Amino acid sequence: VNLMFTYWFYCSSITTSTTEQIKIGISMNKLLSFKTETNGLPLWRARSNDEGQPHIVRLAAVLCDAETQEVIDQMDVVIRPDGWEIPQETIEVHGIAFDHAVEKGIYEHDAVDMFLALVRKADAVVSSNKQFNSRIIRIALKRHAEESHQEAWNDNKENHFCAVKMAKDDLGNKGIALDEALAHYTGNTAKNNDSLVNAESSAKVFFAINNK
């Protein structure tokens, strides 16, 4: 069944100080929600193929049926470092130590292939922080994917969403976090400091707003 999801949101114009109301309607069967953990922050002013860009340390994603909202496929992998380190300051954020990643992880290019397989099945993509997570995927694609896949990952497309921004715009609360948005829309007070839980929560917020 094709479902038409229509999401009204406000976004600040890049060229003016006014606020424009934009309507996005997408026909979708499946939604992909994902979360990345890394060994550092992106070099925002540098190109995505810059050697100094961070690597993925953990990648979690859930593919959901848009009608039932059930998870129909998923991935959750730790990445094995291959010539790069995981600094202590990032370990304190995501809890993935270097030795654990070496022992339990898979290579980054294999994780990218797994993720792309889910992307190909999805009609829309969401994450809790689109600016960060989508940039990390773009960096990984520059390293490990064919050019056609790099071009296909255009996070400025109308079917790429930020769950927290959706909640901020819907509720008029610019300071809301994913935990708070999830609790507001679903009553679920689960903490989202786990990558897979974060991905699941972003999907739930997305569906809650679009089903209003």
Tab-separated table of N, CA, C and O in Angstrom, residues 164 176-184 186 188-193 197-198 201 205:
chain	number	residue	atom	x	y	z
A	164	VAL	N	14.534	15.578	15.000
A	164	VAL	CA	14.524	16.623	16.025
A	164	VAL	C	14.044	17.945	15.444
A	164	VAL	O	13.268	18.673	16.073
A	176	ILE	N	14.076	21.466	22.177
A	176	ILE	CA	13.677	20.089	22.461
A	176	ILE	C	14.719	19.095	21.957
A	176	ILE	O	15.353	19.304	20.920
A	177	ALA	N	14.919	18.030	22.726
A	177	ALA	CA	15.830	16.949	22.344
A	177	ALA	C	15.015	15.735	21.926
A	177	ALA	O	13.795	15.690	22.108
A	178	LEU	N	15.691	14.742	21.363
A	178	LEU	CA	14.986	13.561	20.867
A	178	LEU	C	14.242	12.847	21.994
A	178	LEU	O	13.101	12.415	21.801
A	179	ASP	N	14.872	12.698	23.166
A	179	ASP	CA	14.209	12.048	24.299
A	179	ASP	C	12.887	12.727	24.628
A	179	ASP	O	11.861	12.076	24.847
A	180	GLU	N	12.926	14.053	24.668
A	180	GLU	CA	11.730	14.822	25.016
A	180	GLU	C	10.669	14.716	23.934
A	180	GLU	O	9.469	14.623	24.225
A	181	ALA	N	11.090	14.738	22.675
A	181	ALA	CA	10.147	14.610	21.569
A	181	ALA	C	9.465	13.243	21.594
A	181	ALA	O	8.251	13.138	21.408
A	182	LEU	N	10.255	12.198	21.839
A	182	LEU	CA	9.702	10.850	21.903
A	182	LEU	C	8.685	10.741	23.027
A	182	LEU	O	7.599	10.175	22.852
A	183	ALA	N	9.010	11.296	24.188
A	183	ALA	CA	8.098	11.251	25.328
A	183	ALA	C	6.818	12.019	25.021
A	183	ALA	O	5.714	11.583	25.379
A	184	HIS	N	6.943	13.157	24.356
A	184	HIS	CA	5.765	13.969	24.026
A	184	HIS	C	4.817	13.239	23.084
A	184	HIS	O	3.608	13.206	23.305
A	186	THR	N	4.848	9.888	22.109
A	186	THR	CA	4.527	8.476	22.336
A	186	THR	C	4.373	8.095	23.799
A	186	THR	O	3.888	7.003	24.095
A	188	ASN	N	6.815	7.384	25.577
A	188	ASN	CA	7.983	6.536	25.839
A	188	ASN	C	9.111	7.394	26.403
A	188	ASN	O	9.524	8.384	25.787
A	189	THR	N	9.615	7.036	27.566
A	189	THR	CA	10.662	7.825	28.210
A	189	THR	C	12.041	7.168	28.107
A	189	THR	O	12.941	7.482	28.876
A	190	ALA	N	12.202	6.264	27.148
A	190	ALA	CA	13.484	5.583	26.971
A	190	ALA	C	14.573	6.583	26.591
A	190	ALA	O	14.339	7.526	25.833
A	191	LYS	N	15.762	6.381	27.141
A	191	LYS	CA	16.899	7.225	26.796
A	191	LYS	C	17.486	6.766	25.467
A	191	LYS	O	17.506	5.577	25.148
A	192	ASN	N	17.980	7.731	24.687
A	192	ASN	CA	18.421	7.435	23.330
A	192	ASN	C	19.931	7.507	23.185
A	192	ASN	O	20.453	7.954	22.174
A	193	ASN	N	20.649	7.064	24.248
A	193	ASN	CA	22.103	7.075	24.172
A	193	ASN	C	22.669	5.814	23.533
A	193	ASN	O	23.872	5.633	23.450
A	197	VAL	N	18.611	2.260	19.530
A	197	VAL	CA	17.445	2.870	20.166
A	197	VAL	C	17.199	4.257	19.591
A	197	VAL	O	16.060	4.665	19.353
A	198	ASN	N	18.270	4.996	19.348
A	198	ASN	CA	18.165	6.322	18.749
A	198	ASN	C	17.502	6.248	17.378
A	198	ASN	O	16.612	7.042	17.060
A	201	SER	N	13.859	5.495	17.774
A	201	SER	CA	13.129	6.645	18.313
A	201	SER	C	12.905	7.711	17.242
A	201	SER	O	11.831	8.332	17.194
A	205	VAL	N	9.224	9.243	16.154
A	205	VAL	CA	8.904	10.674	16.117
A	205	VAL	C	8.430	11.078	14.733
A	205	VAL	O	7.442	11.807	14.574
